[in-house]
mmCIF file of C-alpha atoms in Angstrom:
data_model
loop_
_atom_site.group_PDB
_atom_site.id
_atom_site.type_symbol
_atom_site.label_atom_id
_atom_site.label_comp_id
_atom_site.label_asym_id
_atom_site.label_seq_id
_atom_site.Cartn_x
_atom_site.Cartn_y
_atom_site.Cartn_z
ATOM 1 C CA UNK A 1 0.000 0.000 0.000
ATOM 2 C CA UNK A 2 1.618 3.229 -1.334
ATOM 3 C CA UNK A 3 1.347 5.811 1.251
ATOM 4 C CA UNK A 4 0.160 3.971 4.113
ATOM 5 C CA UNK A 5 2.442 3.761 7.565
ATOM 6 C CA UNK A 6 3.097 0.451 8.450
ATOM 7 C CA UNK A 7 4.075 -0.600 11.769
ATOM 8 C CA UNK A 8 6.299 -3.299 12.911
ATOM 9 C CA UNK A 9 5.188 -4.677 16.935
ATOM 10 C CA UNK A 10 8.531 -3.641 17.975
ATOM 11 C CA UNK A 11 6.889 0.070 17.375
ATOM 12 C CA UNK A 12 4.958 1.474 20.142
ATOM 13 C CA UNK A 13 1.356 2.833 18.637
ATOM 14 C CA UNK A 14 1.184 6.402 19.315
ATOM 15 C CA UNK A 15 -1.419 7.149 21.963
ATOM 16 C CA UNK A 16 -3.690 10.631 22.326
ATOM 17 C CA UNK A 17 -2.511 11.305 25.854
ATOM 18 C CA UNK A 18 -0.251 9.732 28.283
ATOM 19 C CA UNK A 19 -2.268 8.040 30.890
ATOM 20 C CA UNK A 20 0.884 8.366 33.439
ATOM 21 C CA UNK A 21 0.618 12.241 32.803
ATOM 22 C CA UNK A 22 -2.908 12.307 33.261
ATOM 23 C CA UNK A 23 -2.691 10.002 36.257
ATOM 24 C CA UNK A 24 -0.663 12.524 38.210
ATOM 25 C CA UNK A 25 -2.250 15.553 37.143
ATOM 26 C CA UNK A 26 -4.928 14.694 39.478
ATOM 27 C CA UNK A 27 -5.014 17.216 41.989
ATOM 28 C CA UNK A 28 -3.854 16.020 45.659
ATOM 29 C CA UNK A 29 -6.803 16.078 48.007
ATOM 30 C CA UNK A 30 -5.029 15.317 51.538
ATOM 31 C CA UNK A 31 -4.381 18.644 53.577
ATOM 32 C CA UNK A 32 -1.307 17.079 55.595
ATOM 33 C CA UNK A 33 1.392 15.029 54.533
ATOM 34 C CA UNK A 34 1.616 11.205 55.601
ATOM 35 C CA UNK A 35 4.075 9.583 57.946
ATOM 36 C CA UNK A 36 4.626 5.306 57.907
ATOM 37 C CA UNK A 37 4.108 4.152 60.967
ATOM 38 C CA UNK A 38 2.601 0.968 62.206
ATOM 39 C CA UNK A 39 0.752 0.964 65.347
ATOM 40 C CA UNK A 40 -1.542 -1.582 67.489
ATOM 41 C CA UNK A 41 -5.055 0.235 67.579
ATOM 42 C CA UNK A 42 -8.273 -0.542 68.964
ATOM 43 C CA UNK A 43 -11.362 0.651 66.729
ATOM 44 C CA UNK A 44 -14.724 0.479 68.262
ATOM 45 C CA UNK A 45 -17.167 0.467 65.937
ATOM 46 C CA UNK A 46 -20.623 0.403 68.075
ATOM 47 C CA UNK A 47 -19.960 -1.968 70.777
ATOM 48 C CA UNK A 48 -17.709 -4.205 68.947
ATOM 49 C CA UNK A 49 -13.738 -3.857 69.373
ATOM 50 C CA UNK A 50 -11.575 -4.766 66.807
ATOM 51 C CA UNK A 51 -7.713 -5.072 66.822
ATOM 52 C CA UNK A 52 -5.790 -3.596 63.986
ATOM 53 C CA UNK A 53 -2.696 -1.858 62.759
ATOM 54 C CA UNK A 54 -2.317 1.762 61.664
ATOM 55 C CA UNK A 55 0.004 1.485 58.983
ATOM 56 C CA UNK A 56 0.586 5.754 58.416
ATOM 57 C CA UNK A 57 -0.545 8.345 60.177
ATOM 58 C CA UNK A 58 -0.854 12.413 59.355
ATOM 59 C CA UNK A 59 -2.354 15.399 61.382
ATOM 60 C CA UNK A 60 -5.753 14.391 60.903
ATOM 61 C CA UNK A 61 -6.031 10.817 59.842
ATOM 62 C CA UNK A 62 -5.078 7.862 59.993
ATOM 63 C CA UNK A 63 -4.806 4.671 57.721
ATOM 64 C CA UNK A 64 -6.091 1.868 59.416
ATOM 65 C CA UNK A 65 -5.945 -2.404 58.735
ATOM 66 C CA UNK A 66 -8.626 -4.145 60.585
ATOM 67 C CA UNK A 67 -9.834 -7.932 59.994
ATOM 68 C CA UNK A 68 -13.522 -8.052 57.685
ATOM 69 C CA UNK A 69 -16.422 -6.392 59.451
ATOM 70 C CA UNK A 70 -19.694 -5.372 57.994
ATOM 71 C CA UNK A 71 -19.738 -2.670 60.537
ATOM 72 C CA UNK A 72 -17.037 -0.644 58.806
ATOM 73 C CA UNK A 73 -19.097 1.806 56.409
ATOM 74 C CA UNK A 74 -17.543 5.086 55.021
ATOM 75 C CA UNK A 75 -19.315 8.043 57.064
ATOM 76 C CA UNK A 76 -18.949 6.225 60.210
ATOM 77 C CA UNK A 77 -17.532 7.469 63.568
ATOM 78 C CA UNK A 78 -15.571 5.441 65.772
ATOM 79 C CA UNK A 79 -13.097 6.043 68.282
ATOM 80 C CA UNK A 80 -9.451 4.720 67.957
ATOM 81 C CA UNK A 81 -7.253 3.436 70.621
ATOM 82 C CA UNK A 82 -3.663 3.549 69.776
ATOM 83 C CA UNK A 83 -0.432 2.274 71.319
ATOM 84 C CA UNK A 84 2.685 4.179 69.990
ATOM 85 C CA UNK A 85 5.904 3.563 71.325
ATOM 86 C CA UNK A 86 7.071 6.931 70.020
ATOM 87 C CA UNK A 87 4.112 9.386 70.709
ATOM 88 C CA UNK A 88 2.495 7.682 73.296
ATOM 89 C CA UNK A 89 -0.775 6.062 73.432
ATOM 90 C CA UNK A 90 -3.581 8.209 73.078
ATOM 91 C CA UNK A 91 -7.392 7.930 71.683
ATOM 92 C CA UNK A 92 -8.896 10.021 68.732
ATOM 93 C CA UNK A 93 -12.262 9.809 66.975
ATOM 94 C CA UNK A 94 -11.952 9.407 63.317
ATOM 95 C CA UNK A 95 -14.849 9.458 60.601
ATOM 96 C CA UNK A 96 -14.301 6.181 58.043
ATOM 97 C CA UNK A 97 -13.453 8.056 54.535
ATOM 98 C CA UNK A 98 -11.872 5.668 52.540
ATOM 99 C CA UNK A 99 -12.599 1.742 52.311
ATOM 100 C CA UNK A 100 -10.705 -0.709 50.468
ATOM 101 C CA UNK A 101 -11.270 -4.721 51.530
ATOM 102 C CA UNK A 102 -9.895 -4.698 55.398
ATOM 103 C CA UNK A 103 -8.153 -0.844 55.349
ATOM 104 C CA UNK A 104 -9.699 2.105 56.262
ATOM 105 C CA UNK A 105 -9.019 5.600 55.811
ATOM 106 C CA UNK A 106 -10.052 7.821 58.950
ATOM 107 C CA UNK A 107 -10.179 11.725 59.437
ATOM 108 C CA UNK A 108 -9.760 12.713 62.884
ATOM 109 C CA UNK A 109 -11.939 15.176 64.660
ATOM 110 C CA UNK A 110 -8.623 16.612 66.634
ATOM 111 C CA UNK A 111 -4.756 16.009 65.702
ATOM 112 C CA UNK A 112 -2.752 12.770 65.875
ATOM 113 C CA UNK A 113 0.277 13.490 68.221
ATOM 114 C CA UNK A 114 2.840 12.811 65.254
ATOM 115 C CA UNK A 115 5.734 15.048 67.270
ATOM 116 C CA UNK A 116 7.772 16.994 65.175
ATOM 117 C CA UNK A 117 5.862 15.302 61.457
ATOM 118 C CA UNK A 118 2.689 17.157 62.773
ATOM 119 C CA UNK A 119 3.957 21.155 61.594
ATOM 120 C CA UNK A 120 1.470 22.243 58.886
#
């Protein structure tokens, strides 16, 4: 075919847009950066406690691993026991924002004592 572009496999097809570009042009929504951590917590979620591990933590919220509950619906309050060997133990209440399978993301009605990390 006289004019037409042929193209061998090893030749990448030209694409529109770059879906990495447009996957990180996507604004950032969290008002406070994240710290790892990974802390024992108690969530109780009505009258049921459940052990779990907060894997990071920032000024207001915390990311949270807990085994399968039905009880854990985005919108919901509970309060949060944790036991930090470097802040401290301390409780917070934190509104369920984020679920995906047995984590939990969790805004905090007052700070997590992150220490120094906790400067906005």
């Amino acid at each position: 075919m006289y004019g037409a572009r042929v193209l061998c496999p090893e030749t990448p097809l030209p694409w529109p847009h770059d879906a990495t570009h447009a996957m990180s042009s996507v604004p950032e929504r969290r008002r406070h950066p994240r710290i790892p951590v990974s802390w024992p917590v108690r969530l109780w979620l009505d009258d049921e406690a459940l052990l779990g591990r907060a894997e990071d933590a920032s000024r207001h919220g915390l990311w949270v691993t807990v085994p399968p509950t039905t009880s854990l619906k985005l919108g919901k309050v509970c309060w949060i026991d944790v036991l930090s060997e470097e802040f401290g133990s301390f409780t917070v209440a934190g509104e369920v924002r984020h679920i995906a399978g047995r984590r939990a993301g969790r805004e905090t009605t007052r700070p997590v004592p992150i220490g120094g990390h906790d400067r906005e």
